[in-house]
mmCIF file of C-alpha atoms in Angstrom:
data_model
loop_
_atom_site.group_PDB
_atom_site.id
_atom_site.type_symbol
_atom_site.label_atom_id
_atom_site.label_comp_id
_atom_site.label_asym_id
_atom_site.label_seq_id
_atom_site.Cartn_x
_atom_site.Cartn_y
_atom_site.Cartn_z
ATOM 1 C CA MET A 59 0.044 0.037 0.025
ATOM 2 C CA ALA A 60 1.381 3.271 -1.059
ATOM 3 C CA GLY A 61 4.821 1.589 -1.758
ATOM 4 C CA ARG A 62 4.814 -0.074 1.795
ATOM 5 C CA ARG A 63 4.559 -3.544 2.835
ATOM 6 C CA ILE A 64 1.672 -4.139 5.361
ATOM 7 C CA GLU A 65 2.371 -6.574 8.104
ATOM 8 C CA LEU A 66 -0.409 -7.564 10.385
ATOM 9 C CA LEU A 67 0.446 -8.759 13.956
ATOM 10 C CA ARG A 68 -2.244 -10.206 16.324
ATOM 11 C CA GLU A 69 -2.188 -10.535 20.065
ATOM 12 C CA ASP A 70 -4.758 -12.128 22.385
ATOM 13 C CA THR A 71 -5.572 -9.650 25.429
ATOM 14 C CA GLU A 72 -7.482 -12.543 27.157
ATOM 15 C CA VAL A 73 -10.104 -9.998 28.383
ATOM 16 C CA ASN A 74 -7.467 -8.892 30.825
ATOM 17 C CA PRO A 75 -6.246 -5.229 31.123
ATOM 18 C CA THR A 76 -2.974 -6.121 32.503
ATOM 19 C CA VAL A 77 -2.312 -8.634 29.678
ATOM 20 C CA ALA A 78 -3.635 -5.995 27.167
ATOM 21 C CA LEU A 79 -1.010 -3.395 28.457
ATOM 22 C CA THR A 80 1.938 -5.918 28.448
ATOM 23 C CA LYS A 81 1.299 -6.974 24.938
ATOM 24 C CA ALA A 82 0.639 -3.371 23.709
ATOM 25 C CA ARG A 83 4.128 -2.456 25.271
ATOM 26 C CA ARG A 84 5.782 -5.391 23.340
ATOM 27 C CA LEU A 85 4.205 -4.362 19.980
ATOM 28 C CA VAL A 86 5.211 -0.805 20.356
ATOM 29 C CA GLU A 87 8.748 -1.219 22.001
ATOM 30 C CA GLU A 88 9.878 -4.476 20.522
ATOM 31 C CA ARG A 89 7.975 -4.840 17.207
ATOM 32 C CA ARG A 90 7.947 -1.068 16.587
ATOM 33 C CA VAL A 91 4.528 -1.099 15.119
ATOM 34 C CA GLU A 92 3.113 2.142 13.758
ATOM 35 C CA PHE A 93 -0.613 1.430 14.260
ATOM 36 C CA ILE A 94 -2.493 -0.329 17.285
ATOM 37 C CA VAL A 95 -6.010 -1.400 16.347
ATOM 38 C CA GLY A 96 -8.163 -2.621 19.217
ATOM 39 C CA PRO A 97 -8.788 -3.904 21.875
ATOM 40 C CA VAL A 98 -12.283 -5.304 22.163
ATOM 41 C CA TRP A 99 -13.205 -4.581 25.756
ATOM 42 C CA SER A 100 -13.593 -1.085 27.323
ATOM 43 C CA HIS A 101 -11.740 -1.895 30.438
ATOM 44 C CA GLU A 102 -8.785 -3.008 28.375
ATOM 45 C CA ALA A 103 -8.791 0.175 26.340
ATOM 46 C CA LEU A 104 -8.776 2.278 29.431
ATOM 47 C CA ALA A 105 -5.779 0.357 30.639
ATOM 48 C CA LEU A 106 -3.917 1.263 27.536
ATOM 49 C CA LEU A 107 -4.955 5.058 27.441
ATOM 50 C CA ASP A 108 -2.087 6.674 29.272
ATOM 51 C CA TYR A 109 0.602 4.508 27.709
ATOM 52 C CA LEU A 110 -0.552 4.879 24.046
ATOM 53 C CA LYS A 111 -1.095 8.629 24.414
ATOM 54 C CA ALA A 112 2.508 8.882 25.389
ATOM 55 C CA ARG A 113 3.924 6.827 22.324
ATOM 56 C CA ASP A 114 4.487 7.855 18.853
ATOM 57 C CA VAL A 115 1.886 5.366 17.567
ATOM 58 C CA ILE A 116 -1.559 5.836 15.825
ATOM 59 C CA TRP A 117 -4.349 4.147 17.826
ATOM 60 C CA VAL A 118 -7.592 3.123 16.017
ATOM 61 C CA ILE A 119 -10.307 1.824 18.299
ATOM 62 C CA PRO A 120 -12.976 -0.435 16.359
ATOM 63 C CA VAL A 121 -14.820 -1.949 19.202
ATOM 64 C CA ALA A 122 -14.133 -0.612 22.794
ATOM 65 C CA ALA A 123 -17.171 1.633 23.319
ATOM 66 C CA THR A 124 -16.738 3.378 26.758
ATOM 67 C CA ARG A 125 -17.753 6.978 26.816
ATOM 68 C CA LEU A 126 -14.564 7.900 28.701
ATOM 69 C CA LEU A 127 -12.008 7.467 25.942
ATOM 70 C CA MET A 128 -12.772 10.274 23.332
ATOM 71 C CA THR A 129 -13.549 13.168 25.762
ATOM 72 C CA PRO A 130 -11.703 16.547 25.575
ATOM 73 C CA GLU A 131 -9.688 15.577 28.604
ATOM 74 C CA ARG A 132 -8.453 12.119 27.202
ATOM 75 C CA ALA A 133 -8.606 12.370 23.269
ATOM 76 C CA THR A 134 -5.538 13.065 21.302
ATOM 77 C CA PRO A 135 -5.075 13.656 17.474
ATOM 78 C CA ARG A 136 -3.490 10.231 17.293
ATOM 79 C CA MET A 137 -6.471 8.318 18.532
ATOM 80 C CA PHE A 138 -9.475 7.492 16.284
ATOM 81 C CA ARG A 139 -12.579 5.476 17.216
ATOM 82 C CA VAL A 140 -14.999 4.039 14.663
ATOM 83 C CA VAL A 141 -17.341 2.473 17.051
ATOM 84 C CA GLU A 142 -20.102 4.309 18.797
ATOM 85 C CA THR A 143 -19.778 5.270 22.431
ATOM 86 C CA THR A 144 -22.002 3.394 24.881
ATOM 87 C CA ASP A 145 -23.931 6.801 25.126
ATOM 88 C CA GLN A 146 -24.462 7.094 21.361
ATOM 89 C CA SER A 147 -26.669 3.966 21.496
ATOM 90 C CA GLY A 148 -27.577 3.528 25.164
ATOM 91 C CA PHE A 149 -29.056 6.994 25.962
ATOM 92 C CA PRO A 150 -31.249 7.179 22.878
ATOM 93 C CA HIS A 151 -32.376 3.467 23.373
ATOM 94 C CA GLY A 152 -33.685 4.343 26.889
ATOM 95 C CA ARG A 153 -35.439 7.414 25.578
ATOM 96 C CA TRP A 154 -36.899 5.479 22.689
ATOM 97 C CA MET A 155 -38.141 2.542 24.853
ATOM 98 C CA VAL A 156 -40.170 5.001 26.984
ATOM 99 C CA ARG A 157 -41.489 7.194 24.188
ATOM 100 C CA SER A 158 -42.092 4.768 21.388
ATOM 101 C CA ARG A 159 -43.010 1.616 23.353
ATOM 102 C CA GLY A 160 -44.498 3.135 26.393
ATOM 103 C CA HIS A 161 -42.357 1.129 28.915
ATOM 104 C CA LYS A 162 -41.854 3.278 31.932
ATOM 105 C CA ASN A 163 -40.838 0.703 34.585
ATOM 106 C CA ILE A 164 -37.814 -1.312 33.508
ATOM 107 C CA VAL A 165 -35.525 -3.924 35.045
ATOM 108 C CA VAL A 166 -31.964 -3.825 33.687
ATOM 109 C CA PHE A 167 -29.199 -6.571 33.521
ATOM 110 C CA GLY A 168 -25.609 -5.874 32.550
ATOM 111 C CA THR A 169 -22.041 -7.488 32.337
ATOM 112 C CA ASP A 170 -20.068 -6.423 35.412
ATOM 113 C CA VAL A 171 -17.223 -4.578 33.550
ATOM 114 C CA ALA A 172 -16.723 -1.049 32.253
ATOM 115 C CA PHE A 173 -18.831 -1.676 29.041
ATOM 116 C CA GLY A 174 -21.708 -2.986 30.920
ATOM 117 C CA HIS A 175 -21.784 -0.178 33.533
ATOM 118 C CA ASP A 176 -21.352 2.537 30.917
ATOM 119 C CA SER A 177 -24.131 1.023 28.759
ATOM 120 C CA VAL A 178 -26.569 0.604 31.646
ATOM 121 C CA GLY A 179 -25.811 4.149 32.897
ATOM 122 C CA ALA A 180 -26.425 5.759 29.418
ATOM 123 C CA PHE A 181 -29.565 3.801 29.098
ATOM 124 C CA GLU A 182 -30.964 4.565 32.589
ATOM 125 C CA ALA A 183 -30.257 8.229 31.822
ATOM 126 C CA GLY A 184 -32.265 8.124 28.602
ATOM 127 C CA VAL A 185 -35.201 6.382 30.487
ATOM 128 C CA ARG A 186 -35.228 8.984 33.209
ATOM 129 C CA ALA A 187 -35.076 11.911 30.497
ATOM 130 C CA ALA A 188 -38.114 10.412 28.907
ATOM 131 C CA GLY A 189 -40.103 10.244 32.203
ATOM 132 C CA GLY A 190 -39.571 6.462 33.045
ATOM 133 C CA GLN A 191 -37.587 4.788 35.742
ATOM 134 C CA VAL A 192 -35.248 1.726 36.089
ATOM 135 C CA LEU A 193 -36.770 -0.329 39.030
ATOM 136 C CA ARG A 194 -33.610 -2.510 39.573
ATOM 137 C CA LYS A 195 -30.090 -3.090 38.115
ATOM 138 C CA VAL A 196 -28.169 -6.320 38.326
ATOM 139 C CA PHE A 197 -24.712 -6.823 37.232
ATOM 140 C CA VAL A 198 -23.265 -10.217 36.450
ATOM 141 C CA ARG A 199 -19.588 -11.368 35.912
ATOM 142 C CA ILE A 200 -18.278 -12.336 32.571
ATOM 143 C CA GLY A 201 -18.646 -16.064 31.813
ATOM 144 C CA THR A 202 -21.706 -16.704 33.894
ATOM 145 C CA VAL A 203 -23.368 -20.024 33.006
ATOM 146 C CA ASN A 204 -26.617 -19.931 34.833
ATOM 147 C CA PHE A 205 -28.706 -16.668 34.845
ATOM 148 C CA ALA A 206 -31.752 -18.173 36.533
ATOM 149 C CA PRO A 207 -30.671 -17.030 40.150
ATOM 150 C CA PHE A 208 -30.189 -13.512 38.830
ATOM 151 C CA LEU A 209 -33.451 -13.404 37.078
ATOM 152 C CA THR A 210 -35.197 -14.722 40.177
ATOM 153 C CA ALA A 211 -33.500 -12.446 42.621
ATOM 154 C CA ALA A 212 -34.101 -9.409 40.451
ATOM 155 C CA ASN A 213 -37.812 -9.621 41.112
ATOM 156 C CA LEU A 214 -39.364 -8.735 37.768
ATOM 157 C CA SER A 215 -42.751 -7.901 39.305
ATOM 158 C CA GLY A 216 -43.840 -4.422 38.133
ATOM 159 C CA ALA A 217 -41.418 -4.338 35.123
ATOM 160 C CA GLU A 218 -42.971 -3.603 31.772
ATOM 161 C CA ALA A 219 -39.779 -4.436 29.966
ATOM 162 C CA VAL A 220 -36.320 -5.826 30.490
ATOM 163 C CA TYR A 221 -33.160 -4.228 29.053
ATOM 164 C CA ALA A 222 -29.923 -6.532 29.037
ATOM 165 C CA CYS A 223 -26.448 -5.789 27.995
ATOM 166 C CA PHE A 224 -24.291 -8.840 27.489
ATOM 167 C CA ALA A 225 -21.919 -9.908 24.734
ATOM 168 C CA GLY A 226 -20.492 -13.146 23.276
ATOM 169 C CA ILE A 227 -21.443 -16.419 25.031
ATOM 170 C CA ASP A 228 -23.012 -14.541 27.842
ATOM 171 C CA ALA A 229 -25.489 -12.889 25.368
ATOM 172 C CA VAL A 230 -26.466 -16.268 23.967
ATOM 173 C CA ARG A 231 -27.011 -17.791 27.361
ATOM 174 C CA PHE A 232 -29.006 -14.789 28.707
ATOM 175 C CA VAL A 233 -31.441 -14.577 25.767
ATOM 176 C CA GLN A 234 -31.945 -18.386 25.597
ATOM 177 C CA GLN A 235 -32.526 -18.671 29.394
ATOM 178 C CA TYR A 236 -34.851 -15.517 29.520
ATOM 179 C CA ALA A 237 -37.066 -17.316 27.003
ATOM 180 C CA GLU A 238 -36.635 -20.844 28.408
ATOM 181 C CA LEU A 239 -37.619 -19.501 31.909
ATOM 182 C CA GLY A 240 -40.890 -18.016 30.383
ATOM 183 C CA TRP A 241 -40.047 -14.436 30.964
ATOM 184 C CA LYS A 242 -40.034 -13.476 27.237
ATOM 185 C CA SER A 243 -43.707 -14.329 26.798
ATOM 186 C CA ARG A 244 -44.631 -12.180 29.785
ATOM 187 C CA ILE A 245 -42.059 -9.258 29.563
ATOM 188 C CA PRO A 246 -40.460 -7.820 26.395
ATOM 189 C CA LEU A 247 -36.710 -8.045 26.191
ATOM 190 C CA GLN A 248 -34.555 -5.365 24.597
ATOM 191 C CA GLY A 249 -30.827 -4.843 24.781
ATOM 192 C CA CYS A 250 -27.536 -3.209 23.899
ATOM 193 C CA ASN A 251 -26.469 -4.119 20.275
ATOM 194 C CA PRO A 252 -24.178 -6.993 21.143
ATOM 195 C CA LEU A 253 -27.006 -8.844 22.854
ATOM 196 C CA VAL A 254 -28.543 -10.134 19.689
ATOM 197 C CA ASP A 255 -25.724 -9.257 17.175
ATOM 198 C CA ASP A 256 -25.907 -11.206 13.888
ATOM 199 C CA PRO A 257 -23.130 -13.865 14.643
ATOM 200 C CA TYR A 258 -25.005 -15.054 17.667
ATOM 201 C CA LEU A 259 -28.411 -15.346 16.212
ATOM 202 C CA GLY A 260 -28.007 -18.787 14.710
ATOM 203 C CA GLU A 261 -26.933 -20.287 18.081
ATOM 204 C CA ILE A 262 -29.549 -18.287 20.089
ATOM 205 C CA GLY A 263 -32.347 -19.559 17.798
ATOM 206 C CA GLU A 264 -35.946 -18.685 18.108
ATOM 207 C CA SER A 265 -35.371 -17.151 21.542
ATOM 208 C CA ALA A 266 -33.989 -14.042 19.719
ATOM 209 C CA VAL A 267 -37.080 -13.375 17.687
ATOM 210 C CA GLY A 268 -38.634 -10.075 18.585
ATOM 211 C CA VAL A 269 -35.604 -8.814 20.587
ATOM 212 C CA ILE A 270 -34.872 -5.170 19.929
ATOM 213 C CA SER A 271 -31.631 -3.253 19.897
ATOM 214 C CA LEU A 272 -30.064 -0.190 18.561
ATOM 215 C CA ALA A 273 -26.990 -0.180 16.068
ATOM 216 C CA HIS A 274 -25.572 1.761 13.195
ATOM 217 C CA TYR A 275 -25.399 -1.224 11.031
ATOM 218 C CA THR A 276 -27.169 -4.393 9.762
ATOM 219 C CA SER A 277 -26.505 -6.429 6.716
ATOM 220 C CA VAL A 278 -29.881 -5.373 5.321
ATOM 221 C CA VAL A 279 -29.131 -1.698 5.267
ATOM 222 C CA ASP A 280 -30.153 -0.724 1.733
ATOM 223 C CA THR A 281 -27.269 1.371 0.284
ATOM 224 C CA PRO A 282 -25.386 0.543 -2.911
ATOM 225 C CA GLN A 283 -22.174 0.433 -0.811
ATOM 226 C CA ASN A 284 -23.519 -2.055 1.630
ATOM 227 C CA ARG A 285 -25.059 -4.372 -0.942
ATOM 228 C CA LYS A 286 -21.577 -4.549 -2.533
ATOM 229 C CA PHE A 287 -19.862 -5.017 0.827
ATOM 230 C CA VAL A 288 -22.277 -7.870 1.725
ATOM 231 C CA GLU A 289 -21.677 -9.592 -1.652
ATOM 232 C CA LEU A 290 -17.889 -9.367 -1.256
ATOM 233 C CA TYR A 291 -17.914 -10.323 2.393
ATOM 234 C CA GLN A 292 -20.033 -13.389 1.868
ATOM 235 C CA ARG A 293 -17.855 -14.459 -1.118
ATOM 236 C CA LYS A 294 -14.658 -14.360 0.953
ATOM 237 C CA PHE A 295 -15.969 -15.505 4.393
ATOM 238 C CA ARG A 296 -19.115 -17.463 3.590
ATOM 239 C CA GLN A 297 -21.128 -15.575 6.076
ATOM 240 C CA VAL A 298 -23.124 -12.316 6.437
ATOM 241 C CA PRO A 299 -21.214 -9.321 7.725
ATOM 242 C CA TYR A 300 -22.289 -7.743 10.978
ATOM 243 C CA ARG A 301 -21.442 -4.647 13.101
ATOM 244 C CA TYR A 302 -17.890 -5.841 13.971
ATOM 245 C CA SER A 303 -17.249 -6.560 10.300
ATOM 246 C CA GLU A 304 -18.145 -3.013 9.439
ATOM 247 C CA TYR A 305 -16.027 -1.538 12.284
ATOM 248 C CA GLY A 306 -13.101 -3.582 11.244
ATOM 249 C CA TYR A 307 -13.584 -2.666 7.468
ATOM 250 C CA THR A 308 -13.941 0.968 8.215
ATOM 251 C CA ALA A 309 -10.800 1.055 10.610
ATOM 252 C CA GLY A 310 -8.796 -0.622 7.705
ATOM 253 C CA LYS A 311 -10.107 1.766 5.113
ATOM 254 C CA LEU A 312 -9.196 4.922 7.451
ATOM 255 C CA ILE A 313 -5.634 3.636 8.063
ATOM 256 C CA LEU A 314 -5.009 2.935 4.252
ATOM 257 C CA ALA A 315 -6.506 6.317 3.368
ATOM 258 C CA GLY A 316 -4.103 7.966 5.616
ATOM 259 C CA LEU A 317 -1.119 5.933 4.134
ATOM 260 C CA GLN A 318 -2.219 6.748 0.614
ATOM 261 C CA ALA A 319 -2.503 10.545 1.444
ATOM 262 C CA MET A 320 1.128 10.381 2.920
ATOM 263 C CA ARG A 321 2.415 8.288 0.029
ATOM 264 C CA GLY A 322 3.572 5.720 2.553
ATOM 265 C CA ASP A 323 5.593 8.050 4.801
ATOM 266 C CA THR A 324 4.973 7.200 8.533
ATOM 267 C CA SER A 325 7.924 8.942 9.839
ATOM 268 C CA SER A 326 5.677 11.505 11.660
ATOM 269 C CA PRO A 327 2.888 10.138 13.513
ATOM 270 C CA GLU A 328 1.505 13.644 13.882
ATOM 271 C CA GLU A 329 1.452 14.378 10.328
ATOM 272 C CA LEU A 330 0.178 10.955 9.623
ATOM 273 C CA ALA A 331 -2.778 11.532 12.031
ATOM 274 C CA ARG A 332 -3.713 14.778 10.284
ATOM 275 C CA ALA A 333 -3.571 13.013 6.919
ATOM 276 C CA MET A 334 -5.968 10.387 8.289
ATOM 277 C CA ARG A 335 -8.288 13.039 9.532
ATOM 278 C CA ARG A 336 -8.274 14.791 6.268
ATOM 279 C CA ALA A 337 -8.660 11.602 4.283
ATOM 280 C CA ALA A 338 -11.584 10.353 6.345
ATOM 281 C CA GLN A 339 -13.802 12.826 4.755
ATOM 282 C CA LYS A 340 -13.513 10.799 1.435
ATOM 283 C CA VAL A 341 -13.810 7.422 3.050
ATOM 284 C CA LEU A 342 -17.140 5.773 2.026
ATOM 285 C CA THR A 343 -18.261 3.124 4.432
ATOM 286 C CA PRO A 344 -21.090 0.467 3.853
ATOM 287 C CA VAL A 345 -23.428 2.950 5.734
ATOM 288 C CA GLY A 346 -22.338 6.227 4.117
ATOM 289 C CA PRO A 347 -19.542 8.679 4.480
ATOM 290 C CA LEU A 348 -17.200 8.486 7.407
ATOM 291 C CA ARG A 349 -17.660 11.413 9.891
ATOM 292 C CA PHE A 350 -15.737 12.310 12.956
ATOM 293 C CA ASP A 351 -16.300 15.006 15.575
ATOM 294 C CA ARG A 352 -13.438 17.308 16.819
ATOM 295 C CA TRP A 353 -12.124 14.608 19.042
ATOM 296 C CA ASN A 354 -11.887 11.938 16.401
ATOM 297 C CA GLN A 355 -14.982 10.092 17.724
ATOM 298 C CA ARG A 356 -17.152 8.744 14.826
ATOM 299 C CA ILE A 357 -20.623 10.108 14.319
ATOM 300 C CA PHE A 358 -23.395 7.692 13.472
ATOM 301 C CA ASP A 359 -26.946 7.245 11.977
ATOM 302 C CA ILE A 360 -28.573 5.027 14.609
ATOM 303 C CA TYR A 361 -31.207 2.442 13.722
ATOM 304 C CA VAL A 362 -33.612 0.691 16.135
ATOM 305 C CA LEU A 363 -33.413 -3.076 15.011
ATOM 306 C CA GLN A 364 -35.737 -6.189 15.750
ATOM 307 C CA VAL A 365 -34.749 -9.631 15.232
ATOM 308 C CA GLU A 366 -37.031 -11.345 12.484
ATOM 309 C CA ARG A 367 -36.765 -14.490 10.489
ATOM 310 C CA ARG A 368 -36.280 -13.780 6.822
ATOM 311 C CA GLU A 369 -35.651 -16.258 4.024
ATOM 312 C CA GLY A 370 -34.753 -18.921 6.410
ATOM 313 C CA ARG A 371 -32.478 -17.101 8.697
ATOM 314 C CA LEU A 372 -32.699 -14.652 11.608
ATOM 315 C CA VAL A 373 -31.690 -11.101 10.901
ATOM 316 C CA ASN A 374 -31.803 -7.691 12.582
ATOM 317 C CA VAL A 375 -34.182 -5.688 10.698
ATOM 318 C CA PRO A 376 -34.588 -1.819 11.042
ATOM 319 C CA ILE A 377 -37.897 -0.907 12.407
ATOM 320 C CA ASP A 378 -37.086 2.864 13.125
ATOM 321 C CA ARG A 379 -34.256 5.290 12.443
ATOM 322 C CA LEU A 380 -33.075 7.861 15.074
ATOM 323 C CA GLY A 381 -30.998 9.908 12.732
ATOM 324 C CA ARG A 382 -27.420 11.254 13.188
ATOM 325 C CA ILE A 383 -26.075 11.145 16.800
ATOM 326 C CA ALA A 384 -22.782 12.605 18.000
ATOM 327 C CA GLN A 385 -21.193 11.953 21.260
ATOM 328 C CA VAL A 386 -22.046 15.583 22.218
ATOM 329 C CA ASP A 387 -25.595 14.988 21.590
ATOM 330 C CA VAL A 388 -25.901 12.630 24.515
ATOM 331 C CA TRP A 389 -23.441 14.143 26.934
ATOM 332 C CA GLN A 390 -26.063 16.073 28.940
ATOM 333 C CA TRP A 391 -26.506 13.465 31.452
ATOM 334 C CA TRP A 392 -23.057 13.281 32.736
ATOM 335 C CA ARG A 393 -21.175 16.301 31.322
ATOM 336 C CA ARG A 394 -23.334 18.956 32.683
#
């Protein structure tokens, strides 16, 4: 690319902030990488923040969504984030649930790490802003196998809806057990976008049908760019792309656009970061042009999605569109 050979190195952070920092140090100090892409979890990203801000490296964040990363106090020109903050989806979701579904009394479950607490906090603020209330909050550790005791202890009496924020196998187990224990037929389930993300739907099965989440991307978004992206992605990976596919793809396009603009020159990280920001205006993603705010946090069009069965497979289908949302639009509940 631009006359330079691209070498991709992968490290497993093990969902451990200490491990993440150790491996980031190794990549920067021993392997002399020029870009760090990742990590996945917000508590890992927060552990890397001070170290990477002090190093001559470009940091592109495609998944870690904590609101605390791209604020005026923490952001730097060499940091770019292409995933929405927990606020950009959590706050409008809470507001939408009350205003559009009329659910004013809600019980909340979340994973007991920074991502879960941030998502739940933003969601609760949106609920309150719309005149609703969160009756109870229950946080559960990563890797929980049996959610029945937590659902029982939460006392769902009086709840008009349940909001849950889990990811990975925890999301699969929670959604399945919520249905198996009979709660889904009585109390609607909604959640943060990883709860019923497309890669999990086949494993979750019919328990996912009807579950609502918010996200910026689903494979059925009808744009020429997304139709082409889905076609090429399926041809290469033999599966349908999902949110994380779009995040990674956009992160890669941003890096390559910066390298092209600099004709492969990476000698000055500051100049490279400025070139990336200028080049971002011309990057076309599957959901439209790439946009950043002044702190290099991506601005999104957010959709309300509902799991439906279409053409023999489960898919997240847009049922509402909330429009363009920047992080500053949802700061009012914690940055007063």
